[in-house]
Amino acid sequence: HGYLHRSTGGFNRDEVETLLEKIRSGEIDRLNKRANKRETSGTLLPDTAHTKICNRLCSIDLEPAEIIWFTAIALFRLHGLTEDKPVSQLAELHPSDFINPAAYKLLSERFNELSMDTQAADFIDSARLIDAIELPKLKPSDTDIAGIIYQALCRRGSRSAAGSFYTSPKLTETLIDSALQKLPEEPRKHTFIDPCCGSGQFILSFIKAGGSPGKAIGIDSDAAAAFTAGVNILLQCPDYDSAPMIFTADSLLSELPEAAGKIGPFDLAVTNPPWGAATAGMRKALAERYPAVSSSESFSFFISRCLELVKPEGVISLVLPESVTNVNRHKDIRQHILEQSRISRIDDRGRAFSNVFTPVVTMELIKSDANKKSSPDADSGKNCFNINMSAEDTAIIDSIYNLPHTSLEGRAEWALGIVTGNNARFISDRQTEGFEPIIRGSDIAPGQITGPSSFIRFEPEQFQQSAPEWKYRTAEKLVYRFISKHLKFAVDPDGLLTLNSANIIIPGEELIKSGWGAEQLAALFNSDIYNFIFRKKFNSLKVLRGHLEQLPLPVLSKSRAHDDASLGLSDRQIAHIKNSL
């Protein structure tokens, strides 16, 4: 695909590092799909007993939705919602066999949607197979088992386009508990909605926390998932004899079902929306419906929808990819969030889904008027949300920015390294006639150039990217590693060329006169303090010009010169910085 070019001794390290950054940032569409829950299969089953049951169910030659229907009967029997009869008899749907009328209603409505024939041989055989799987070995406390089974069945063959993933009860309970703490009244008085509810895990956690099942709305475009959510609710609330408020609908483009509309607007909206671009057929309609979202990102549409569904001071909590906090593509939804809500908290959840490589965050919002102050966990500078700074981190960085300072912005020349477009032709690992040394990013260590390890035939008119030659040939210029999570700067006194993994800064006259020449800048940026600022503020594997131009360059008096390397920080703060790196 052109991302890596083999050379003597293997692949080039800088190209590998660049590819890793593109994977992380989502610049490569094919690789980005690996972080897209729509097209990824993950580990869904929390223990061995569930795995064995799911494997046996998956062996039945029926559609997943039909297997779930039969399984629901077995689960209802296990939890005392039906008479103690075989599934094959209960599947005939005699109302007298059902202790809970809501279970009968749910099964009957789904049966009609599936158009099954109770007299068909495969129908009877399937019911008998479900009986033989020994579901009664499950514990009655396994109230999420219907969702686990459904998701396992969806993995058989191709994945559902909607991409539902098992969200652990621990995470759903954490988000629900946190959201309820922001509301003034007891949980049973609050109204709740999950606009893409899947198998209903957030609804179950809401009910477990004291919420009323009659005030909990779930919507999903997948009829089988919505049915499963209804099953799960009745399993958790076997004495609840009203139909669960679960609806099959497109919650983004459709109006709320009438029953749900009577309950809303809602106190709480908690959900794990799909990630990835909306389907091509829906983009035009979604763009017209949600003008604040320009990215066509599915989760952004759901964030916008949740902001509509909750009442003022209502709470929204979402499971999202970390990229929502800082990637340029998502600046549209960040701006919309800042205009429509205040951020209560953002938490780093790491890799919350198996085989989904993107780090996960959870974001809690409170719907409010624009311009209200957000949590200190959110930094809206450059329209990014900073999830990496603690209160102490913020205090340290603020104290440095509060010093009189200047910056590189408008006070330096910049140059990108060379992109040849054909490294096999122009780059060599040996210096031969017509080739001269060139600095790679991997040649740059803090305060020194360890190479060069490569050589180039300099024909700039043939290159894909090349800065004016004088910028490369300037002596006493700064070179720095572009793909790096650390700041690595060195002074090049010899006017060497650089490849695209190594960029250039040439301090202007104003900076030099104020005491910030190349040597001084290299020492500052290589310091622990400035690596701390870089990591906490930007958390990037790319050292971008925009990052460096935001770093403060303290105004130095003649008496201070460069003696005060601590920038006025206490020993405790310096220790905190070192422990953070």
Coordinates of C-alpha atoms in Angstrom, one line a residue:
H1 CA 0.0 0.0 0.0
G2 CA 3.0 2.3 -0.2
Y3 CA 3.3 3.0 3.5
L4 CA 6.6 1.1 4.0
H5 CA 9.6 0.7 1.6
R6 CA 12.0 -2.1 2.2
S7 CA 15.7 -1.2 2.2
T8 CA 18.9 -2.9 3.1
G9 CA 18.5 -4.5 6.5
G10 CA 14.7 -4.3 6.6
F11 CA 12.0 -1.6 6.8
N12 CA 12.9 2.0 7.6
R13 CA 12.3 2.9 11.3
D14 CA 11.0 6.3 10.5
E15 CA 8.5 5.0 8.1
V16 CA 7.3 2.4 10.6
E17 CA 6.9 5.2 13.2
T18 CA 5.0 7.3 10.8
L19 CA 2.7 4.4 9.9
L20 CA 2.1 3.7 13.6
E21 CA 1.0 7.3 14.1
K22 CA -1.3 7.1 11.1
I23 CA -2.9 4.0 12.6
R24 CA -3.4 5.8 15.9
S25 CA -4.8 9.0 14.4
G26 CA -7.1 7.2 12.0
E27 CA -5.6 8.9 8.9
I28 CA -5.5 5.5 7.0
D29 CA -9.1 4.5 6.3
R30 CA -8.4 0.8 5.9
L31 CA -6.7 0.6 9.3
N32 CA -9.1 3.0 10.9
K33 CA -11.8 0.4 10.4
R34 CA -10.0 -1.8 12.9
A35 CA -10.9 0.8 15.5
N36 CA -14.5 1.0 14.2
K37 CA -17.0 -1.0 16.3
R38 CA -19.2 -1.5 13.3
E39 CA -16.7 -3.8 11.6
T40 CA -14.9 -5.5 14.5
S41 CA -15.6 -8.7 16.3
G42 CA -14.7 -8.7 19.9
T43 CA -14.8 -10.9 23.0
L44 CA -18.3 -10.8 24.2
L45 CA -18.5 -13.6 26.8
P46 CA -17.6 -13.0 30.4
D47 CA -17.1 -16.6 31.6
T48 CA -16.7 -20.2 30.5
A49 CA -20.2 -21.3 31.4
H50 CA -21.6 -18.6 29.1
T51 CA -19.2 -19.6 26.3
K52 CA -20.3 -23.2 26.4
I53 CA -24.0 -22.3 26.3
C54 CA -23.5 -19.9 23.4
N55 CA -21.4 -22.4 21.4
R56 CA -24.3 -24.9 21.7
L57 CA -26.9 -22.4 20.7
C58 CA -24.8 -21.2 17.7
S59 CA -24.8 -24.8 16.4
I60 CA -28.6 -24.6 15.8
D61 CA -29.5 -24.1 12.2
L62 CA -31.7 -21.1 12.6
E63 CA -31.4 -17.3 12.3
P64 CA -30.0 -15.6 15.4
A65 CA -33.3 -13.7 16.0
E66 CA -35.2 -17.0 16.0
I67 CA -32.7 -18.7 18.4
I68 CA -33.0 -15.7 20.7
W69 CA -36.8 -16.0 20.7
F70 CA -36.7 -19.7 21.8
T71 CA -33.9 -18.9 24.3
A72 CA -36.1 -16.1 25.8
I73 CA -38.8 -18.7 26.6
A74 CA -36.3 -20.9 28.4
L75 CA -35.0 -17.9 30.3
F76 CA -38.5 -16.8 31.3
R77 CA -39.2 -20.3 32.6
L78 CA -35.9 -20.3 34.6
H79 CA -36.9 -17.0 36.2
G80 CA -40.4 -18.0 37.0
L81 CA -42.3 -15.9 34.5
T82 CA -43.9 -19.0 33.0
E83 CA -45.2 -22.4 34.1
D84 CA -42.6 -25.1 34.5
K85 CA -43.2 -26.7 31.1
P86 CA -40.8 -27.7 28.2
V87 CA -39.9 -24.9 25.8
S88 CA -41.7 -26.9 23.0
Q89 CA -45.0 -26.5 24.9
L90 CA -44.4 -22.9 26.0
A91 CA -43.6 -21.9 22.4
E92 CA -47.2 -22.6 21.4
L93 CA -48.0 -19.3 23.3
H94 CA -51.0 -20.2 25.4
P95 CA -51.6 -17.2 27.6
S96 CA -52.4 -19.5 30.6
D97 CA -48.8 -20.8 30.5
F98 CA -47.4 -17.3 31.3
I99 CA -47.4 -16.1 34.9
N100 CA -46.2 -12.7 33.8
P101 CA -48.5 -11.3 31.0
A102 CA -45.7 -8.9 29.8
A103 CA -43.6 -11.9 28.9
Y104 CA -46.4 -13.4 26.9
K105 CA -47.0 -10.0 25.1
L106 CA -43.4 -9.6 24.3
L107 CA -43.0 -13.1 22.9
S108 CA -46.2 -12.9 20.9
E109 CA -45.4 -9.6 19.2
R110 CA -41.9 -10.8 18.3
F111 CA -43.3 -14.2 17.0
N112 CA -45.6 -12.3 14.6
E113 CA -42.7 -10.2 13.4
L114 CA -40.6 -13.4 12.7
S115 CA -43.5 -15.2 10.9
M116 CA -42.6 -18.5 12.4
D117 CA -44.9 -21.6 12.0
T118 CA -45.5 -23.5 15.2
Q119 CA -46.5 -26.6 13.3
A120 CA -43.4 -26.8 11.2
A121 CA -41.0 -29.6 12.0
D122 CA -37.9 -27.3 12.3
F123 CA -39.9 -25.1 14.8
I124 CA -40.6 -28.1 17.0
D125 CA -37.1 -29.5 16.7
S126 CA -35.6 -26.2 17.6
A127 CA -37.7 -25.9 20.7
R128 CA -36.5 -29.4 21.8
L129 CA -32.9 -28.5 21.1
I130 CA -33.2 -25.4 23.4
D131 CA -34.6 -27.7 26.1
A132 CA -31.6 -30.0 25.7
I133 CA -29.0 -27.2 26.2
E134 CA -29.7 -27.2 29.9
L135 CA -30.1 -23.4 30.3
P136 CA -31.3 -24.1 33.9
K137 CA -27.7 -24.5 34.9
L138 CA -27.6 -20.7 34.6
K139 CA -28.0 -18.7 37.8
P140 CA -31.1 -16.6 38.1
S141 CA -28.8 -13.6 38.8
D142 CA -27.6 -13.9 35.1
T143 CA -30.0 -11.2 34.0
D144 CA -27.7 -10.1 31.2
I145 CA -27.4 -13.6 29.6
A146 CA -29.9 -12.8 26.8
G147 CA -27.7 -10.0 25.6
I148 CA -24.6 -12.1 25.8
I149 CA -26.2 -14.9 23.8
Y150 CA -27.6 -12.5 21.2
Q151 CA -24.2 -10.8 20.6
A152 CA -22.5 -14.2 20.4
L153 CA -25.1 -15.3 17.8
C154 CA -24.5 -12.1 15.8
R155 CA -20.8 -13.1 15.5
R156 CA -21.8 -16.3 13.7
G157 CA -21.1 -15.5 10.0
S158 CA -20.9 -11.8 9.1
R159 CA -21.1 -9.1 11.7
S160 CA -24.3 -7.0 12.1
A161 CA -23.8 -3.6 10.4
A162 CA -24.9 -2.0 13.6
G163 CA -21.9 -3.5 15.5
S164 CA -23.2 -4.2 19.0
F165 CA -20.6 -4.8 21.7
Y166 CA -20.8 -6.3 25.2
T167 CA -20.4 -3.4 27.6
S168 CA -19.4 -4.7 31.0
P169 CA -21.9 -4.3 33.8
K170 CA -19.1 -2.7 35.9
L171 CA -18.7 0.1 33.3
T172 CA -22.5 0.6 32.8
E173 CA -23.1 0.7 36.6
T174 CA -20.2 3.2 37.0
L175 CA -21.7 5.6 34.4
I176 CA -25.2 5.3 35.7
D177 CA -24.2 5.9 39.3
S178 CA -22.1 8.9 38.4
A179 CA -24.9 10.4 36.3
L180 CA -27.5 9.9 39.0
Q181 CA -25.3 11.7 41.5
K182 CA -25.7 14.9 39.4
L183 CA -29.5 14.8 39.8
P184 CA -31.3 16.2 42.8
E185 CA -34.0 13.6 43.4
E186 CA -34.1 9.9 44.1
P187 CA -33.5 7.5 41.0
R188 CA -37.1 6.2 40.8
K189 CA -38.4 9.7 40.0
H190 CA -36.0 10.2 37.0
T191 CA -36.7 9.5 33.3
F192 CA -34.1 7.7 31.3
I193 CA -33.3 7.0 27.6
D194 CA -30.8 5.0 25.7
P195 CA -31.2 5.9 22.0
C196 CA -29.1 3.0 20.7
C197 CA -29.8 0.5 23.6
G198 CA -28.6 -2.8 22.1
S199 CA -29.4 -5.5 24.6
G200 CA -30.3 -2.9 27.3
Q201 CA -27.3 -3.0 29.6
F202 CA -27.5 0.7 30.6
I203 CA -31.3 0.3 31.2
L204 CA -30.6 -2.7 33.4
S205 CA -28.0 -0.7 35.4
F206 CA -30.5 2.2 35.7
I207 CA -33.1 -0.1 37.1
K208 CA -30.6 -1.8 39.4
A209 CA -29.7 1.7 40.8
G210 CA -33.3 2.3 41.7
G211 CA -34.8 3.6 38.5
S212 CA -38.3 2.7 37.4
P213 CA -38.6 0.3 34.4
G214 CA -41.7 2.3 33.5
K215 CA -39.6 5.5 33.1
A216 CA -36.8 3.8 31.1
I217 CA -36.9 4.1 27.3
G218 CA -34.7 2.1 25.0
I219 CA -34.6 2.5 21.2
D220 CA -32.6 0.4 18.7
S221 CA -32.8 0.1 14.9
D222 CA -32.1 -3.7 15.2
A223 CA -35.4 -5.4 16.1
A224 CA -33.6 -8.5 17.5
A225 CA -31.5 -6.3 19.8
A226 CA -34.6 -4.4 21.0
F227 CA -36.4 -7.6 21.7
T228 CA -33.4 -8.8 23.7
A229 CA -33.4 -5.6 25.7
G230 CA -37.1 -6.2 26.6
V231 CA -36.3 -9.8 27.6
N232 CA -33.5 -8.6 29.8
I233 CA -35.7 -6.1 31.6
L234 CA -38.3 -8.7 32.4
L235 CA -35.6 -11.1 33.6
Q236 CA -34.3 -8.4 36.0
C237 CA -37.9 -7.4 37.0
P238 CA -39.9 -10.6 37.0
D239 CA -42.8 -8.9 38.9
Y240 CA -43.1 -6.0 36.4
D241 CA -46.1 -6.9 34.4
S242 CA -46.2 -4.0 31.9
A243 CA -44.5 -4.2 28.5
P244 CA -40.9 -2.8 28.7
M245 CA -40.6 0.6 27.0
I246 CA -38.3 -0.7 24.2
F247 CA -38.9 0.3 20.6
T248 CA -37.5 -0.6 17.2
A249 CA -36.8 2.7 15.4
D250 CA -34.2 4.9 14.0
S251 CA -33.7 7.3 16.9
L252 CA -31.6 9.7 14.8
L253 CA -34.0 10.4 12.0
S254 CA -37.4 9.4 13.4
E255 CA -39.6 11.1 16.0
L256 CA -39.8 9.4 19.3
P257 CA -42.5 6.7 19.6
E258 CA -45.6 8.2 21.1
A259 CA -45.2 6.5 24.5
A260 CA -41.6 7.7 24.8
G261 CA -42.5 11.2 23.7
K262 CA -45.0 11.4 26.6
I263 CA -42.2 10.7 29.1
G264 CA -39.5 13.0 27.6
P265 CA -37.7 15.3 27.7
F266 CA -35.5 13.1 29.9
D267 CA -33.4 13.5 33.0
L268 CA -30.7 11.0 31.8
A269 CA -29.4 9.8 28.4
V270 CA -26.7 7.2 28.8
T271 CA -25.5 5.2 25.8
N272 CA -22.6 3.4 23.9
P273 CA -23.2 4.7 20.4
P274 CA -21.8 3.1 17.2
W275 CA -18.4 4.5 16.0
G276 CA -17.5 5.1 12.4
A277 CA -18.8 7.1 9.5
A278 CA -22.5 6.9 8.9
T279 CA -23.6 4.8 5.8
A280 CA -23.4 6.6 2.5
G281 CA -27.2 6.3 2.1
M282 CA -27.9 8.1 5.3
R283 CA -25.3 10.9 5.2
K284 CA -27.4 13.5 3.4
A285 CA -30.4 13.1 5.6
L286 CA -28.3 13.1 8.8
A287 CA -26.4 16.2 7.6
E288 CA -29.7 18.1 7.1
R289 CA -31.1 16.9 10.4
Y290 CA -27.9 17.7 12.4
P291 CA -26.2 20.7 10.8
A292 CA -23.7 21.0 13.7
V293 CA -22.1 17.7 12.6
S294 CA -19.9 18.0 9.5
S295 CA -17.8 14.9 10.0
S296 CA -20.5 12.2 9.2
E297 CA -19.3 10.4 12.3
S298 CA -22.0 8.2 13.8
F299 CA -21.2 8.9 17.5
S300 CA -21.3 12.6 16.8
F301 CA -24.9 12.4 15.5
F302 CA -25.9 10.5 18.7
I303 CA -24.2 13.1 20.9
S304 CA -26.2 15.8 19.1
R305 CA -29.4 13.7 19.5
C306 CA -28.8 13.1 23.2
L307 CA -28.5 16.9 23.7
E308 CA -31.9 17.3 22.2
L309 CA -33.5 14.5 24.2
V310 CA -32.6 15.6 27.7
K311 CA -34.1 18.5 29.6
P312 CA -32.0 21.5 30.8
E313 CA -29.6 20.3 33.5
G314 CA -30.2 16.8 32.3
V315 CA -27.2 14.4 32.3
I316 CA -25.7 12.7 29.2
S317 CA -23.1 10.0 29.5
L318 CA -21.4 8.3 26.6
V319 CA -18.8 5.7 25.7
L320 CA -16.6 7.1 22.9
P321 CA -13.2 6.7 21.2
E322 CA -10.5 8.8 22.7
S323 CA -10.1 10.6 19.3
V324 CA -13.2 12.6 20.1
T325 CA -11.1 14.6 22.6
N326 CA -8.4 15.8 20.3
V327 CA -8.5 14.7 16.6
N328 CA -9.2 17.6 14.2
R329 CA -11.9 15.6 12.4
H330 CA -14.1 15.7 15.5
K331 CA -13.7 19.5 16.3
D332 CA -17.3 20.0 15.0
I333 CA -18.8 17.9 17.8
R334 CA -16.5 19.3 20.4
Q335 CA -17.6 22.8 19.5
H336 CA -21.3 21.7 19.6
I337 CA -20.7 20.1 23.1
L338 CA -19.2 23.4 24.4
E339 CA -22.1 25.4 23.0
Q340 CA -24.8 23.1 24.4
S341 CA -23.5 21.7 27.6
R342 CA -20.8 21.8 30.3
I343 CA -18.5 18.9 30.7
S344 CA -18.8 17.2 34.1
R345 CA -16.1 14.6 33.6
I346 CA -14.0 12.8 31.0
D347 CA -12.4 9.5 32.0
D348 CA -9.8 7.4 30.2
R349 CA -11.0 3.8 30.0
G350 CA -8.1 2.4 28.0
R351 CA -9.0 -0.5 25.7
A352 CA -12.4 -1.2 27.0
F353 CA -13.4 -3.6 24.1
S354 CA -11.3 -6.6 23.1
N355 CA -10.0 -6.4 19.5
V356 CA -11.0 -2.7 19.3
F357 CA -7.6 -1.0 19.2
T358 CA -8.7 2.5 19.8
P359 CA -8.5 3.8 23.4
V360 CA -11.9 4.5 25.0
V361 CA -13.1 7.4 27.1
T362 CA -16.4 8.1 28.8
M363 CA -17.8 11.6 28.7
E364 CA -20.4 13.0 31.0
L365 CA -22.2 16.2 30.0
I366 CA -24.8 18.4 31.7
K367 CA -27.1 20.2 29.2
S368 CA -26.8 23.9 29.8
D369 CA -26.5 27.3 28.2
A370 CA -23.3 28.0 26.3
N371 CA -20.3 29.6 27.9
K372 CA -20.7 28.0 31.3
K373 CA -17.5 26.8 32.8
S374 CA -16.6 23.2 32.2
S375 CA -14.7 20.8 34.5
P376 CA -11.0 21.4 34.9
D377 CA -10.6 18.0 33.2
A378 CA -11.6 19.6 30.0
D379 CA -9.3 22.2 28.2
S380 CA -11.1 23.8 25.3
G381 CA -8.0 25.6 24.0
K382 CA -7.7 24.9 20.3
N383 CA -11.1 23.2 20.7
C384 CA -9.6 20.1 22.3
F385 CA -10.5 18.4 25.5
N386 CA -7.6 17.5 27.7
I387 CA -8.1 14.3 29.7
N388 CA -4.4 14.0 30.8
M389 CA -4.1 16.7 33.4
S390 CA -4.7 16.4 37.1
A391 CA -5.3 19.4 39.3
E392 CA -1.6 19.4 40.3
D393 CA -0.6 19.1 36.6
T394 CA -2.7 22.1 35.8
A395 CA -1.3 24.2 38.7
I396 CA 2.3 23.5 37.6
I397 CA 1.6 24.3 33.9
D398 CA -0.4 27.4 34.8
S399 CA 2.4 28.7 37.0
I400 CA 4.9 28.4 34.0
Y401 CA 2.5 30.1 31.6
N402 CA 1.9 32.9 34.2
L403 CA 5.6 33.9 33.9
P404 CA 6.3 36.7 31.5
H405 CA 7.0 34.8 28.2
T406 CA 7.2 35.0 24.5
S407 CA 6.9 32.1 22.0
L408 CA 8.1 30.8 18.7
E409 CA 5.0 32.0 16.8
G410 CA 6.0 34.6 14.2
R411 CA 9.6 34.6 15.5
A412 CA 11.2 31.7 13.7
E413 CA 11.6 30.1 10.2
W414 CA 10.3 26.6 9.9
A415 CA 11.0 23.8 7.4
L416 CA 9.8 20.3 6.9
G417 CA 12.2 17.5 6.0
I418 CA 12.5 16.1 2.5
V419 CA 10.0 13.6 1.0
T420 CA 11.8 12.0 -2.0
G421 CA 8.8 10.1 -3.3
N422 CA 11.3 7.3 -4.1
N423 CA 13.7 6.4 -1.3
A424 CA 15.0 3.4 -3.2
R425 CA 16.3 5.8 -5.8
F426 CA 17.5 8.7 -3.7
I427 CA 18.5 7.3 -0.3
S428 CA 21.4 5.0 0.5
D429 CA 22.8 3.7 3.8
R430 CA 26.3 4.2 2.3
Q431 CA 28.0 7.4 1.3
T432 CA 29.0 7.1 -2.3
E433 CA 29.8 9.5 -5.1
G434 CA 27.0 12.0 -5.4
F435 CA 25.4 11.3 -2.0
E436 CA 25.6 13.5 1.1
P437 CA 24.6 12.9 4.7
I438 CA 20.9 13.5 5.7
I439 CA 19.4 13.5 9.1
R440 CA 16.5 11.2 10.0
G441 CA 14.3 11.6 13.0
S442 CA 15.9 8.5 14.5
D443 CA 19.3 10.2 14.3
I444 CA 18.2 12.9 16.8
A445 CA 18.6 12.4 20.5
P446 CA 18.2 15.1 23.1
G447 CA 21.1 17.5 22.6
Q448 CA 22.9 15.5 19.9
I449 CA 22.8 14.1 16.4
T450 CA 23.8 10.5 16.6
G451 CA 24.2 9.9 12.8
P452 CA 23.7 10.6 10.1
S453 CA 23.0 7.0 9.2
S454 CA 21.6 7.7 5.7
F455 CA 22.8 9.6 2.6
I456 CA 20.9 11.3 -0.2
R457 CA 21.4 12.3 -3.8
F458 CA 20.1 15.9 -3.5
E459 CA 17.9 16.6 -6.5
P460 CA 15.2 18.8 -5.0
E461 CA 13.4 19.4 -8.3
Q462 CA 12.8 15.6 -8.4
F463 CA 11.4 15.4 -4.8
Q464 CA 7.8 15.2 -3.7
Q465 CA 8.5 17.7 -0.9
S466 CA 11.5 20.0 -0.3
A467 CA 12.0 23.3 1.5
P468 CA 14.1 26.1 0.1
E469 CA 17.7 24.9 0.2
W470 CA 18.9 27.7 2.3
K471 CA 16.9 26.5 5.3
Y472 CA 18.7 23.2 5.2
R473 CA 22.1 24.7 4.7
T474 CA 21.8 27.3 7.5
A475 CA 24.2 26.6 10.3
E476 CA 23.1 26.7 14.0
K477 CA 19.6 25.6 13.2
L478 CA 17.4 23.4 15.4
V479 CA 16.4 20.0 14.2
Y480 CA 13.8 17.9 16.0
R481 CA 12.2 14.4 15.8
F482 CA 8.8 14.8 14.2
I483 CA 7.3 11.3 15.2
S484 CA 7.8 11.1 18.9
K485 CA 6.0 11.3 22.2
H486 CA 9.0 13.1 23.7
L487 CA 10.6 16.3 22.7
K488 CA 14.0 15.5 21.1
F489 CA 15.9 18.5 19.8
A490 CA 19.5 19.0 18.7
V491 CA 21.6 21.8 17.1
D492 CA 22.9 21.1 13.6
P493 CA 26.0 23.3 13.1
D494 CA 26.9 21.8 9.7
G495 CA 24.0 22.7 7.5
L496 CA 22.8 19.1 6.9
L497 CA 19.7 18.1 5.0
T498 CA 16.8 16.4 6.8
L499 CA 14.3 13.8 5.9
N500 CA 10.6 14.2 6.6
S501 CA 10.9 12.6 10.0
A502 CA 13.2 15.4 11.1
N503 CA 12.0 19.0 10.9
I504 CA 13.8 22.4 11.3
I505 CA 13.5 25.6 13.3
I506 CA 15.7 28.6 12.6
P507 CA 15.4 31.2 15.4
G508 CA 14.7 34.7 14.2
E509 CA 16.7 37.8 15.2
E510 CA 14.2 38.8 17.9
L511 CA 14.5 35.5 19.7
I512 CA 18.3 35.4 19.5
K513 CA 18.5 38.9 21.0
S514 CA 16.2 37.9 23.8
G515 CA 18.5 35.0 24.7
W516 CA 16.7 32.2 22.8
G517 CA 19.2 31.0 20.2
A518 CA 19.3 27.4 18.9
E519 CA 21.4 26.0 21.8
Q520 CA 19.2 27.6 24.4
L521 CA 16.0 26.4 22.8
A522 CA 17.3 22.9 22.5
A523 CA 18.2 22.8 26.2
L524 CA 14.7 24.2 27.1
F525 CA 12.7 21.8 25.0
N526 CA 14.7 18.8 26.0
S527 CA 14.2 19.5 29.7
D528 CA 11.9 17.4 31.9
I529 CA 9.7 20.4 32.5
Y530 CA 9.0 21.0 28.8
N531 CA 8.5 17.3 28.1
F532 CA 6.0 17.4 30.9
I533 CA 4.1 20.3 29.4
F534 CA 4.2 18.7 25.9
R535 CA 2.9 15.4 27.2
K536 CA 0.1 16.8 29.4
K537 CA -1.1 19.5 27.0
F538 CA -0.9 17.6 23.7
N539 CA -0.5 13.9 24.3
S540 CA 0.6 13.4 20.7
L541 CA 3.0 11.1 18.9
K542 CA 3.6 14.0 16.5
V543 CA 5.6 17.1 17.4
L544 CA 3.6 19.6 15.5
R545 CA 4.5 23.2 14.7
G546 CA 1.2 24.3 16.3
H547 CA 2.3 22.5 19.6
L548 CA 5.7 24.1 19.7
E549 CA 4.3 27.6 19.0
Q550 CA 2.2 27.3 22.1
L551 CA 5.1 26.5 24.4
P552 CA 6.1 29.5 26.5
L553 CA 9.6 31.0 26.3
P554 CA 10.2 32.8 29.5
V555 CA 11.4 36.4 29.2
L556 CA 15.0 36.3 30.6
S557 CA 16.6 39.2 32.4
K558 CA 20.3 39.7 32.4
S559 CA 20.5 38.8 36.0
R560 CA 18.7 35.5 35.5
A561 CA 20.1 34.5 32.2
H562 CA 19.6 30.8 32.0
D563 CA 20.5 30.0 35.6
D564 CA 17.0 29.3 36.8
A565 CA 16.3 26.0 35.1
S566 CA 13.5 25.2 37.6
L567 CA 11.3 28.2 36.4
G568 CA 10.4 28.9 40.0
L569 CA 8.9 25.5 40.7
S570 CA 9.2 23.9 44.1
D571 CA 11.2 20.7 44.8
R572 CA 7.9 18.9 45.2
Q573 CA 6.6 20.1 41.9
I574 CA 9.9 19.1 40.2
A575 CA 9.6 15.6 41.8
H576 CA 6.0 15.4 40.5
I577 CA 7.2 16.2 37.0
K578 CA 9.9 13.6 37.1
N579 CA 7.5 11.0 38.4
S580 CA 5.0 11.8 35.5
L581 CA 7.6 11.2 32.7

